[in-house]
Backbone as CSV, one residue per row, in Angstrom:
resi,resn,N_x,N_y,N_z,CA_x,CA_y,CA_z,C_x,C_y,C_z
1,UNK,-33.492,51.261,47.701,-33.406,52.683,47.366,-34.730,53.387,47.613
2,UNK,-34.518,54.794,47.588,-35.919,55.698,48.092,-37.073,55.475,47.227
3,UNK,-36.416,55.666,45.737,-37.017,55.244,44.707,-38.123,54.252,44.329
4,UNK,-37.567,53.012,44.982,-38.123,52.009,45.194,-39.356,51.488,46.049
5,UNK,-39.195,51.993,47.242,-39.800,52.059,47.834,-41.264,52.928,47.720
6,UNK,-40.901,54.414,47.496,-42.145,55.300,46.703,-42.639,54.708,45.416
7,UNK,-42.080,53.744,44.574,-42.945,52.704,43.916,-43.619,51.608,44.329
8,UNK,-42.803,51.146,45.272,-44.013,50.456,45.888,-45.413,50.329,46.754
9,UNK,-44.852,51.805,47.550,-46.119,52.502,48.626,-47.144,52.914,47.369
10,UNK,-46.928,53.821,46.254,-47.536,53.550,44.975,-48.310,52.899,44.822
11,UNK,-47.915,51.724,44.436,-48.517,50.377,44.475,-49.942,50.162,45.101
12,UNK,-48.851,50.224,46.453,-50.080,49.998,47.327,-51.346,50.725,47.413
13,UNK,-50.635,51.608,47.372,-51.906,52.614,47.580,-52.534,52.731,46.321
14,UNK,-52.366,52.654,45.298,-53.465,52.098,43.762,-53.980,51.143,44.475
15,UNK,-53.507,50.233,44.510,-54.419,49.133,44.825,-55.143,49.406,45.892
16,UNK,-55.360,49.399,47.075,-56.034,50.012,47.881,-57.407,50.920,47.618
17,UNK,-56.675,51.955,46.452,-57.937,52.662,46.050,-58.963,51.835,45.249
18,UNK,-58.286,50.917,44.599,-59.177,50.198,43.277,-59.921,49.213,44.416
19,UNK,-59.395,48.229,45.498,-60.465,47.709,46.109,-61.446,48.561,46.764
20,UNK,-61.520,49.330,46.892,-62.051,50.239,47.789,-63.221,50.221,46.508
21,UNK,-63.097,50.732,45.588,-63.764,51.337,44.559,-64.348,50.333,43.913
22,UNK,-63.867,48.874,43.733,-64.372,47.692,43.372,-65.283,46.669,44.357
23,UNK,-65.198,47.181,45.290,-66.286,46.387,46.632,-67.541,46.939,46.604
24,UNK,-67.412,48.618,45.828,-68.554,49.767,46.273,-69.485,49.134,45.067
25,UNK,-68.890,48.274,44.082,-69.547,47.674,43.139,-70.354,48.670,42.398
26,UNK,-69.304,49.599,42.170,-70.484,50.681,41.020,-70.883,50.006,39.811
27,UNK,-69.916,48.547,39.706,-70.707,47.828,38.210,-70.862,46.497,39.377
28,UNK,-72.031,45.549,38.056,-72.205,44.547,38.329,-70.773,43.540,38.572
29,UNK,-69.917,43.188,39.870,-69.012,42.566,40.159,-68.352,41.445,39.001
30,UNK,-69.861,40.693,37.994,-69.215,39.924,37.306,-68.718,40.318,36.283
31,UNK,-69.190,41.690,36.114,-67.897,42.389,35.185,-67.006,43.332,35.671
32,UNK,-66.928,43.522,37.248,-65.734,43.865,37.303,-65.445,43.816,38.922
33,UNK,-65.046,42.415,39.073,-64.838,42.039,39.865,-63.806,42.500,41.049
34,UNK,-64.045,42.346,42.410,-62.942,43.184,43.506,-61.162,42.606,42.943
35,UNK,-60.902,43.772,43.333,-59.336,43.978,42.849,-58.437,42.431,43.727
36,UNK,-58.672,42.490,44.771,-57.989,41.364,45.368,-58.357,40.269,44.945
37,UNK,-59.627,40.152,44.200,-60.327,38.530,43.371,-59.278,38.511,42.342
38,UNK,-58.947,39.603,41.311,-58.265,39.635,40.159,-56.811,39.491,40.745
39,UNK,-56.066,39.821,41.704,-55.009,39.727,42.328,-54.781,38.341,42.230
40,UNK,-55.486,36.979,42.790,-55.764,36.185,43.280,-55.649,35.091,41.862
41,UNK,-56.457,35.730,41.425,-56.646,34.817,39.893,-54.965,35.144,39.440
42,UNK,-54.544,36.472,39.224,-53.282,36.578,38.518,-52.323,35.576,39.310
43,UNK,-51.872,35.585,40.361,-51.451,34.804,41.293,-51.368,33.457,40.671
44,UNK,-52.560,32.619,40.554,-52.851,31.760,40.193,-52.573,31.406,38.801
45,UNK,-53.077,32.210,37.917,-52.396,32.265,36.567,-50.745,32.151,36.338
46,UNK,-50.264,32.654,37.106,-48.720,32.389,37.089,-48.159,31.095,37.751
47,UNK,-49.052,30.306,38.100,-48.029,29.220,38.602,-49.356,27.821,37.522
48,UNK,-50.087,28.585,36.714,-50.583,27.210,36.067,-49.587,26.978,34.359
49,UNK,-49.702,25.772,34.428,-48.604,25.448,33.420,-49.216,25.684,32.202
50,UNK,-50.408,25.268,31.717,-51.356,25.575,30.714,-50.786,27.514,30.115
51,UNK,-51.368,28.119,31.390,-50.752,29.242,30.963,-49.980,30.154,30.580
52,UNK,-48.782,29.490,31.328,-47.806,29.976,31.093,-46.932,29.062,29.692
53,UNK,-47.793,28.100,29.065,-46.950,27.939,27.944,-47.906,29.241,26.663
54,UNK,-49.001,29.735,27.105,-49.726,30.724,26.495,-48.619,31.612,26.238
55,UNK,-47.644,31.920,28.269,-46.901,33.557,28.256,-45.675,33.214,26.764
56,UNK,-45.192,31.545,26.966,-43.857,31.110,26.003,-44.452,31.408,25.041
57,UNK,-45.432,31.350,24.344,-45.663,31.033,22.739,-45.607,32.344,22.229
58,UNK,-45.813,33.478,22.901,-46.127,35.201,22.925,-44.567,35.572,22.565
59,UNK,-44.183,35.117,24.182,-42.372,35.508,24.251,-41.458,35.428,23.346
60,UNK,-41.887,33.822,23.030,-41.072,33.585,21.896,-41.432,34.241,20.642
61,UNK,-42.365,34.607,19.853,-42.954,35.351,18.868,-42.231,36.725,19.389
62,UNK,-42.021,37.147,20.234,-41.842,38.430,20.626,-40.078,38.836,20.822
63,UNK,-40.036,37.736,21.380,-37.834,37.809,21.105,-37.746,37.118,19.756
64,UNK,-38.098,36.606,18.846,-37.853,36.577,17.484,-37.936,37.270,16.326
65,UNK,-39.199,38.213,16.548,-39.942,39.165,15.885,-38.659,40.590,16.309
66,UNK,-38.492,40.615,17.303,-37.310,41.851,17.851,-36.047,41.894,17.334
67,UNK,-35.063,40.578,17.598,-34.405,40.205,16.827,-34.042,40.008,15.444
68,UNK,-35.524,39.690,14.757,-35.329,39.786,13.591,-35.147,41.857,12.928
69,UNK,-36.172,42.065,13.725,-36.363,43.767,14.023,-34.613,44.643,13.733
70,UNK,-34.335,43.890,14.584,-32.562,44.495,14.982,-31.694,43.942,13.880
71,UNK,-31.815,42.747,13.638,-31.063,42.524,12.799,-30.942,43.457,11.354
72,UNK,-32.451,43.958,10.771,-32.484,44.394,9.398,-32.609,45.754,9.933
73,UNK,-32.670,46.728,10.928,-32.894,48.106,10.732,-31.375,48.562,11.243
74,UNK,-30.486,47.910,12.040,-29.992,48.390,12.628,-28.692,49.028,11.369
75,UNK,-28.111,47.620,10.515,-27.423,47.602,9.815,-28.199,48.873,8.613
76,UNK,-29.275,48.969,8.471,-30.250,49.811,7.495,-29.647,50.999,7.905
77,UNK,-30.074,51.328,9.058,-29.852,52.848,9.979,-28.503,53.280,10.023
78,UNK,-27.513,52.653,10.307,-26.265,52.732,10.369,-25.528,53.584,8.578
79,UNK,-26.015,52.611,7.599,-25.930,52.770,6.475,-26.253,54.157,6.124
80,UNK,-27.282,54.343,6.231,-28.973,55.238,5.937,-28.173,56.998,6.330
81,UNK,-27.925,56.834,7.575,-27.220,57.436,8.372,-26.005,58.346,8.082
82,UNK,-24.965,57.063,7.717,-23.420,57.511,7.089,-23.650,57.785,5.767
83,UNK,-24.301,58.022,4.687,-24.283,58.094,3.826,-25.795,59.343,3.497
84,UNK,-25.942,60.409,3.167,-26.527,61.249,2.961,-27.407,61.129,1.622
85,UNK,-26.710,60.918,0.548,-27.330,60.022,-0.600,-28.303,59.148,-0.671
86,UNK,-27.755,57.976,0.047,-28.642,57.516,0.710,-29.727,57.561,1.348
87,UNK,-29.646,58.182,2.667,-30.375,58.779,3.084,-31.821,59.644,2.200
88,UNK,-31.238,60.627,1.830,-32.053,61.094,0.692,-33.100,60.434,-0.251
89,UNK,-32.328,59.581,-0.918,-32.729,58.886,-1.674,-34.269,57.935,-1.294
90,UNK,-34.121,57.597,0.244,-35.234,56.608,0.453,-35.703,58.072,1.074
91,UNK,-35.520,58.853,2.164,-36.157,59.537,2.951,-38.007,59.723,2.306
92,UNK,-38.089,59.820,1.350,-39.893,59.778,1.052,-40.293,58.771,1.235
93,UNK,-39.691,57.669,0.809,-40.387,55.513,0.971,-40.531,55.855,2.056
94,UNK,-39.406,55.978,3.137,-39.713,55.627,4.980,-40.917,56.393,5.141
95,UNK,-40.983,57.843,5.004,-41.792,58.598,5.282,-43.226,58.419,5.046
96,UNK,-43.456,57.866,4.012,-44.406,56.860,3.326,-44.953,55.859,4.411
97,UNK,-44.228,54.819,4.714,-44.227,53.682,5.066,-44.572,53.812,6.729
98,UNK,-43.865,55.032,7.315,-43.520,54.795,8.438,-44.596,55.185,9.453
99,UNK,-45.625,55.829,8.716,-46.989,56.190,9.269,-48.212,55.138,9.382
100,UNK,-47.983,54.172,8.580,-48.803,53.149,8.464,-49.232,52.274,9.803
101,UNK,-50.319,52.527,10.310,-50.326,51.879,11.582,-49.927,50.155,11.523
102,UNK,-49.326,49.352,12.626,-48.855,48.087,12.168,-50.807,47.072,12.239
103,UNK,-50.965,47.321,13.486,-52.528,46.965,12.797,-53.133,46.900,12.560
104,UNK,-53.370,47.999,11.678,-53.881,48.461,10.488,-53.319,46.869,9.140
105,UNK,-52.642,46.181,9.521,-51.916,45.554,8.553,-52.446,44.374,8.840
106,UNK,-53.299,43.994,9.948,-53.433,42.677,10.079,-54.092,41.831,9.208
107,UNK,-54.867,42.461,8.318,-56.219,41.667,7.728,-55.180,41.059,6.408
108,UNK,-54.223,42.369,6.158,-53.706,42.050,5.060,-52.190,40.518,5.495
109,UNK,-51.933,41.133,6.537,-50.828,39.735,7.046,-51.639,38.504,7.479
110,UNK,-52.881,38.892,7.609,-53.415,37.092,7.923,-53.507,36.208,6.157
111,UNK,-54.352,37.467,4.849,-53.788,37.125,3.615,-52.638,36.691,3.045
112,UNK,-51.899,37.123,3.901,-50.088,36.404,3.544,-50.070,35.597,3.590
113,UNK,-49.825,35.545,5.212,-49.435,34.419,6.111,-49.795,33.463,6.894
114,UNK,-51.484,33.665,6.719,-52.286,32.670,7.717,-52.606,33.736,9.048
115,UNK,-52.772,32.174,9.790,-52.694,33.129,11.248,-51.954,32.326,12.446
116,UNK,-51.287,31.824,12.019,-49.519,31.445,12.594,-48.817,32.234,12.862
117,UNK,-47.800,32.198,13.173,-46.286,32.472,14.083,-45.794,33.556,12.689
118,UNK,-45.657,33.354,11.252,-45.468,33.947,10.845,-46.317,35.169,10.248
119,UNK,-47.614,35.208,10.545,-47.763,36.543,10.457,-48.171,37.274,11.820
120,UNK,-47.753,36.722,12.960,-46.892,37.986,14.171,-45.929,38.056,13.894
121,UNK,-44.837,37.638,13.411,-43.425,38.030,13.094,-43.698,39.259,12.121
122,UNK,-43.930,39.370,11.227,-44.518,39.847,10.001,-44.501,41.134,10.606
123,UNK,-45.782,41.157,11.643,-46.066,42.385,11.770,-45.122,43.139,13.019
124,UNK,-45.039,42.219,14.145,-43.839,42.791,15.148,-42.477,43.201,14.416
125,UNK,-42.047,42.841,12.769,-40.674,43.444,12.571,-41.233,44.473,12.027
126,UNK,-42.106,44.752,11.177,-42.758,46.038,10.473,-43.006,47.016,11.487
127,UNK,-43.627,46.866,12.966,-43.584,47.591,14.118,-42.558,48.034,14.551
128,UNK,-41.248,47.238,14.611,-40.666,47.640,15.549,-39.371,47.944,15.174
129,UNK,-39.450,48.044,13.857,-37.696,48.180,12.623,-38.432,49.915,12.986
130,UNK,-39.355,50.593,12.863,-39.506,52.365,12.837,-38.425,52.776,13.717
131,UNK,-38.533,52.179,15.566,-38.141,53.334,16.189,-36.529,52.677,16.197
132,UNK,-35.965,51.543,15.914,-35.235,51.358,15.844,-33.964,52.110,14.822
133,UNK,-34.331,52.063,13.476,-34.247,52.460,12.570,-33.885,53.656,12.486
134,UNK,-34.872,54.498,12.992,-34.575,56.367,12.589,-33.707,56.513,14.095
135,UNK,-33.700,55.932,15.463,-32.980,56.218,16.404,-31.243,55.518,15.529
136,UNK,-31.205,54.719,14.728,-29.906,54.276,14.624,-28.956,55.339,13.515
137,UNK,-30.209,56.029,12.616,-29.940,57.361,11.258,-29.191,58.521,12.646
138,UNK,-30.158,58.937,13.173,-30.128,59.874,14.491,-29.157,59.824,15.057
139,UNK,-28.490,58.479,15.591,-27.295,58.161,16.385,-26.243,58.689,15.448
140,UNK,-26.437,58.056,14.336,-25.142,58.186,13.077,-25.242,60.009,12.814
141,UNK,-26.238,60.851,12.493,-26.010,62.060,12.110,-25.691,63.085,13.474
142,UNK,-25.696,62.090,14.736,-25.060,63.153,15.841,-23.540,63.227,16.326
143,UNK,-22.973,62.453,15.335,-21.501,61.497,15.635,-20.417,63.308,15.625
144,UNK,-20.030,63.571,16.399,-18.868,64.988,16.563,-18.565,64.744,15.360
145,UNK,-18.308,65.979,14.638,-17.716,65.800,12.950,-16.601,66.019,13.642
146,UNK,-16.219,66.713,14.854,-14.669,67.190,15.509,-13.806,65.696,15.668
147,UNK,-14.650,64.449,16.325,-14.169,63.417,16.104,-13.585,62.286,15.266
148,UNK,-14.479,62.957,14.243,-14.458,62.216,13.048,-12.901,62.806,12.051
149,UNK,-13.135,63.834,12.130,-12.253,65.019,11.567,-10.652,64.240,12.470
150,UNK,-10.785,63.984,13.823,-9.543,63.706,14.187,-9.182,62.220,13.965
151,UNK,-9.933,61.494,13.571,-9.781,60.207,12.950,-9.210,60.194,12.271
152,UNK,-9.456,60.929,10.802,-8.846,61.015,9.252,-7.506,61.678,9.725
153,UNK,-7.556,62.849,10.331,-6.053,63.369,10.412,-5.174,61.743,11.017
154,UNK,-5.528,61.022,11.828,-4.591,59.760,12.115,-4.570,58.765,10.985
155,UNK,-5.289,59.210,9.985,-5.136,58.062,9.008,-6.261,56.984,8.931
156,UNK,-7.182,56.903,9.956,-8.825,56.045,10.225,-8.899,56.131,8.419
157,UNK,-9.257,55.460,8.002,-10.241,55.064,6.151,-11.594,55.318,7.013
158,UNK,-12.714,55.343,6.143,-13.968,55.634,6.254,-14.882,54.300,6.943
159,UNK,-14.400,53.109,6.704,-14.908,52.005,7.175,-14.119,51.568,8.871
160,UNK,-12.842,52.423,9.318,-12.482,52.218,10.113,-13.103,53.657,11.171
161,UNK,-13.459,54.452,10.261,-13.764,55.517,11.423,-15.435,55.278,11.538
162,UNK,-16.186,54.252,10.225,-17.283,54.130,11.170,-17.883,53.155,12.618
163,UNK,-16.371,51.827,12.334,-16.325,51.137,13.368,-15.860,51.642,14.487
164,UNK,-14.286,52.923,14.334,-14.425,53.212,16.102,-14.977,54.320,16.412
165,UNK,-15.676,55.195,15.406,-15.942,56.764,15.992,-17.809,56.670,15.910
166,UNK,-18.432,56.287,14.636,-19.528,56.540,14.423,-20.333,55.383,15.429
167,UNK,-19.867,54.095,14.819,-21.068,53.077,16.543,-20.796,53.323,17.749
168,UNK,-19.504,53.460,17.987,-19.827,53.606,19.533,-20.727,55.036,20.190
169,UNK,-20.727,55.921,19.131,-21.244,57.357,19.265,-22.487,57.027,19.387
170,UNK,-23.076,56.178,18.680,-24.868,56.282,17.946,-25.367,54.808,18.948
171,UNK,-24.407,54.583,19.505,-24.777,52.901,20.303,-25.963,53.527,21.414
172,UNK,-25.746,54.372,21.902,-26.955,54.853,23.244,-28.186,54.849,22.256
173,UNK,-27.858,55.637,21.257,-29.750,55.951,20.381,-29.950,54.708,19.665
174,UNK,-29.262,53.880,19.610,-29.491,52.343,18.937,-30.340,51.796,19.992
175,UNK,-29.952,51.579,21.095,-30.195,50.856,22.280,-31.364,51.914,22.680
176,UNK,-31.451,52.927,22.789,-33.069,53.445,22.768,-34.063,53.429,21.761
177,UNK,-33.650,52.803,20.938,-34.495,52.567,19.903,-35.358,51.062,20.037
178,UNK,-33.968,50.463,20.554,-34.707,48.911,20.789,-35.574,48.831,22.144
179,UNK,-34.696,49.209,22.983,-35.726,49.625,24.058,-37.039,49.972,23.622
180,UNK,-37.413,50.804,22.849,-38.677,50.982,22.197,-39.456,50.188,21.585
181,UNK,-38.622,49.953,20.980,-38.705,48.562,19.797,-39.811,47.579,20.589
182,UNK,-39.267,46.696,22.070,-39.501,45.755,22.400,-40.559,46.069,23.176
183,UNK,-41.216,47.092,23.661,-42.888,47.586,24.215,-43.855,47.310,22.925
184,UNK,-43.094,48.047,22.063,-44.390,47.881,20.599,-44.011,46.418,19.807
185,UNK,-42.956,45.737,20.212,-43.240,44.381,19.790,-44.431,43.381,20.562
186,UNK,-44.202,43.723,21.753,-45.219,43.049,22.707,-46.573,43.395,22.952
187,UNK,-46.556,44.665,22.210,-48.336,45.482,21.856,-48.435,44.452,20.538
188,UNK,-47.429,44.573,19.848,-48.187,43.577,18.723,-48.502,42.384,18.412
189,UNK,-47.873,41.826,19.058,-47.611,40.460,19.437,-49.359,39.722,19.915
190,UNK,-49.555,40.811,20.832,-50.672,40.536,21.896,-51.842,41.295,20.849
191,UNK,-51.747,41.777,20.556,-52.792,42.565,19.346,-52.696,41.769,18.443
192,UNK,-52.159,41.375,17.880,-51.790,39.991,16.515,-52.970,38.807,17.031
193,UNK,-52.556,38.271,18.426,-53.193,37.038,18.740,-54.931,37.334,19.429
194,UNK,-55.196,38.599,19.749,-56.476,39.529,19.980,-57.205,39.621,18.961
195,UNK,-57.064,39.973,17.536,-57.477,40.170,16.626,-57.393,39.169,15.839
196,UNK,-56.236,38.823,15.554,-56.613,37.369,14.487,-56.563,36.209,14.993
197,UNK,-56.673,35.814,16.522,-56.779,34.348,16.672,-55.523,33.223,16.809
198,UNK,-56.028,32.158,16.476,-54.600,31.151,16.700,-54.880,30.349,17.955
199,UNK,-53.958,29.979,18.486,-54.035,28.636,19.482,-53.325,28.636,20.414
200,UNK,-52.000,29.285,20.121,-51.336,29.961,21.298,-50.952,31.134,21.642
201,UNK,-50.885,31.820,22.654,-50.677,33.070,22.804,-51.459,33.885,24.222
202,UNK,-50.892,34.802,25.030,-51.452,35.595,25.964,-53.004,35.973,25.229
203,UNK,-53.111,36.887,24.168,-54.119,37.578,23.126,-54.946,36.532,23.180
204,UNK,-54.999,35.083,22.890,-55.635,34.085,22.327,-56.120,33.596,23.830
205,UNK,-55.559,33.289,24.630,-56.002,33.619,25.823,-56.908,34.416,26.902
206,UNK,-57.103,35.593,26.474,-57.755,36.732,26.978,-59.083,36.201,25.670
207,UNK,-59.206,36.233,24.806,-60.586,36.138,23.894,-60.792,34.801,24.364
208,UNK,-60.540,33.765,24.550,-61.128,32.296,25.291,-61.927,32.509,26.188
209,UNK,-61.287,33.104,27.233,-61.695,33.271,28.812,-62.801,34.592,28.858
210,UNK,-62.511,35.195,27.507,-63.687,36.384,27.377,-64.962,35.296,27.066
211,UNK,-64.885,34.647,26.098,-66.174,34.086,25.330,-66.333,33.130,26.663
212,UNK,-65.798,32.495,27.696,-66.720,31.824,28.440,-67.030,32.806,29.962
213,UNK,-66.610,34.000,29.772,-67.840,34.861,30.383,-66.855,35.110,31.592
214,UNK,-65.844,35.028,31.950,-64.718,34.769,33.070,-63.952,36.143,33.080
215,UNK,-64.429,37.122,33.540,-63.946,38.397,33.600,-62.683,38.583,34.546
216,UNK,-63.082,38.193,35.341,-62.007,37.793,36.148,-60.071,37.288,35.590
217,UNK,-60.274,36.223,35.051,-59.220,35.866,34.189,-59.088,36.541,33.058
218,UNK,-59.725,37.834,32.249,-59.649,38.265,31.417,-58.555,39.645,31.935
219,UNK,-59.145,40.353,33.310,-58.241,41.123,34.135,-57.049,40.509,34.030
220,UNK,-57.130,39.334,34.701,-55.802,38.575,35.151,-54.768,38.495,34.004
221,UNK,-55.255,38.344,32.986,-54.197,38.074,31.922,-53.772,39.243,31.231
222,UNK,-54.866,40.582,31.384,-54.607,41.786,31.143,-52.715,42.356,31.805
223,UNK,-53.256,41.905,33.066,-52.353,42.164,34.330,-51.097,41.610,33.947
224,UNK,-50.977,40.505,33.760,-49.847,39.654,33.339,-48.997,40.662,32.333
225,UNK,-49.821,40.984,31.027,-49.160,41.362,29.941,-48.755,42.560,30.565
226,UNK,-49.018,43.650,31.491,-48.637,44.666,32.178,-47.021,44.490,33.030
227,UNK,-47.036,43.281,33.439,-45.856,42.691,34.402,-44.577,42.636,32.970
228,UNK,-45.309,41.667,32.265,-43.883,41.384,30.802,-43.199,42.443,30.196
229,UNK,-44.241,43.715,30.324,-43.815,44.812,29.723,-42.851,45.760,30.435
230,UNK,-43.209,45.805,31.673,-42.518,46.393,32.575,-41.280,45.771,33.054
231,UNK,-41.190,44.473,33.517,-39.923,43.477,33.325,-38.978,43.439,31.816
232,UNK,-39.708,44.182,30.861,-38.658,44.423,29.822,-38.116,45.385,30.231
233,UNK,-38.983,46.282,29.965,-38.573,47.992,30.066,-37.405,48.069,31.328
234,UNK,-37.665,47.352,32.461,-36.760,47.516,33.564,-35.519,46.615,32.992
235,UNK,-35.123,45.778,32.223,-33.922,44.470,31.903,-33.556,45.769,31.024
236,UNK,-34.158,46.307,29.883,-33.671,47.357,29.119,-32.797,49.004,29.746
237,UNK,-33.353,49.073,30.755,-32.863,50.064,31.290,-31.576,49.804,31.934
238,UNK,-31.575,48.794,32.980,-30.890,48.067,33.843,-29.423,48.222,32.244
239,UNK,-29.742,47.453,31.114,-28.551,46.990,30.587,-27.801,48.332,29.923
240,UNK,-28.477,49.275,30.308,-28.779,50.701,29.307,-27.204,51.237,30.281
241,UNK,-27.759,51.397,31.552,-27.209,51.879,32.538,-25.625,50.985,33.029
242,UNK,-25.735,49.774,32.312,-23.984,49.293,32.647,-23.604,49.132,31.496
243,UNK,-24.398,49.109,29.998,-23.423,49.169,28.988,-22.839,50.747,28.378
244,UNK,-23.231,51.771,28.742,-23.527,53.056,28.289,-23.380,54.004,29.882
245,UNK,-22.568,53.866,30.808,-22.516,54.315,32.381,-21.568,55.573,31.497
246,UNK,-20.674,55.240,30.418,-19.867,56.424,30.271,-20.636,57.591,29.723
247,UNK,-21.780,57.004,28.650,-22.146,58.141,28.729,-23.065,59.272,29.945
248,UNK,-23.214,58.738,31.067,-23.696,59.114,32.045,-23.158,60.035,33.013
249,UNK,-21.740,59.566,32.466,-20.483,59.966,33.243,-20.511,61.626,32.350
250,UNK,-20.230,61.490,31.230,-19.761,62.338,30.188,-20.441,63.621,30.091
């Protein structure tokens, strides 16, 4: 597609400019070495096994932490949503809560939890239940009352008109929520293992290769986490666009 292509000439041509601009060596090279050196290293980084059990230990923290994410906001939001009372009732806690930067929280989740697997979980569901959450309230308070209204006239009960009228309505802003969700799980994830350490992880990785002076591989792994993010965002869209085509249609 045209599309495609003008992303990739893109591409190129960034890159192009950055070697250009990285040969002229306006810094000392060993801190910021030509773009095709860092190309080269990333390259390389992806086919060493060492490393890439770094990318698994992240991933996995990062599809568990999401999952767990979805599991508790979605059913929250849905609720939160259909019910106004409700709603109400917490609307100051969230509001409260929901400003709190996630790491801002770290010093206090390494006090929890150590600095293991469970306190990135910790903090990737506290991250990433926000946009999930108020996109799933959002979905539920945009549901046609005209639809809803023609439910009850057929006789739908309230638990049957939120299974066929209200999810399938609020399913697009659910699914943009997680979509969201899973960029700021993987900021935290990688910020979790940056800041507090540990043994495995992309984050834990990049501070190694920092302290033995290897700028080079510090790019490289920068780069990497740039690729994971964007290979979400594109699987997210991609599934956006064949589970939800009607509303595209509509």
């Amino acid at each position: 597609p045209a599309s495609t292509v003008r992303g990739i000439v893109g591409v190129a041509v960034f890159f192009g400019l950055v070697e250009v601009l990285t040969r002229a060596e306006p810094v000392d090279a060993q801190y910021l070495p030509p773009a095709s050196s860092i190309v080269a290293r990333t390259l390389g980084l992806l086919g060493d096994p060492a490393f890439l059990r770094h990318v698994g230990s992240t991933m996995g923290a990062w599809a568990l932490g999401l999952g767990l994410a979805i599991a508790a906001a979605v059913p929250l939001g849905v609720f939160l949503g259909s019910s106004r009372r409700a709603y109400r009732a917490t609307h100051a806690l969230i509001e409260f809560l929901r400003p709190i930067p996630s790491v801002a929280l770290i010093p206090l989740a390494i006090l929890l939890f150590g600095q293991g697997l469970e306190m990135k979980l910790a903090l990737i569901v506290y991250g990433s239940t926000w946009p999930i959450l108020f996109n799933a309230i959002y979905g539920m308070h945009s549901v046609d009352p005209l639809a809803k209204d023609t439910a009850r006239t057929f006789g739908y009960r309230r638990s049957s008109i939120l299974i066929h009228v209200g999810l399938p309505s609020s399913a697009p802003f659910i699914w943009t929520g997680i979509r969201v969700a899973s960029a700021i799980a993987l900021i935290l994830a990688i910020s979790a293992e940056l800041l507090a350490g540990g043994t495995r992880g992309i984050g834990t990785y990049i501070v190694t290769v920092q302290h033995s002076a290897r700028q080079d591989l510090v790019y490289a792994g920068t780069i990497v986490t740039g690729i994971l993010g964007f290979l979400i965002n594109w699987a997210f869209v991609r599934g956006e666009r064949r589970l939800f085509s009607w509303q595209r249609t509509l």
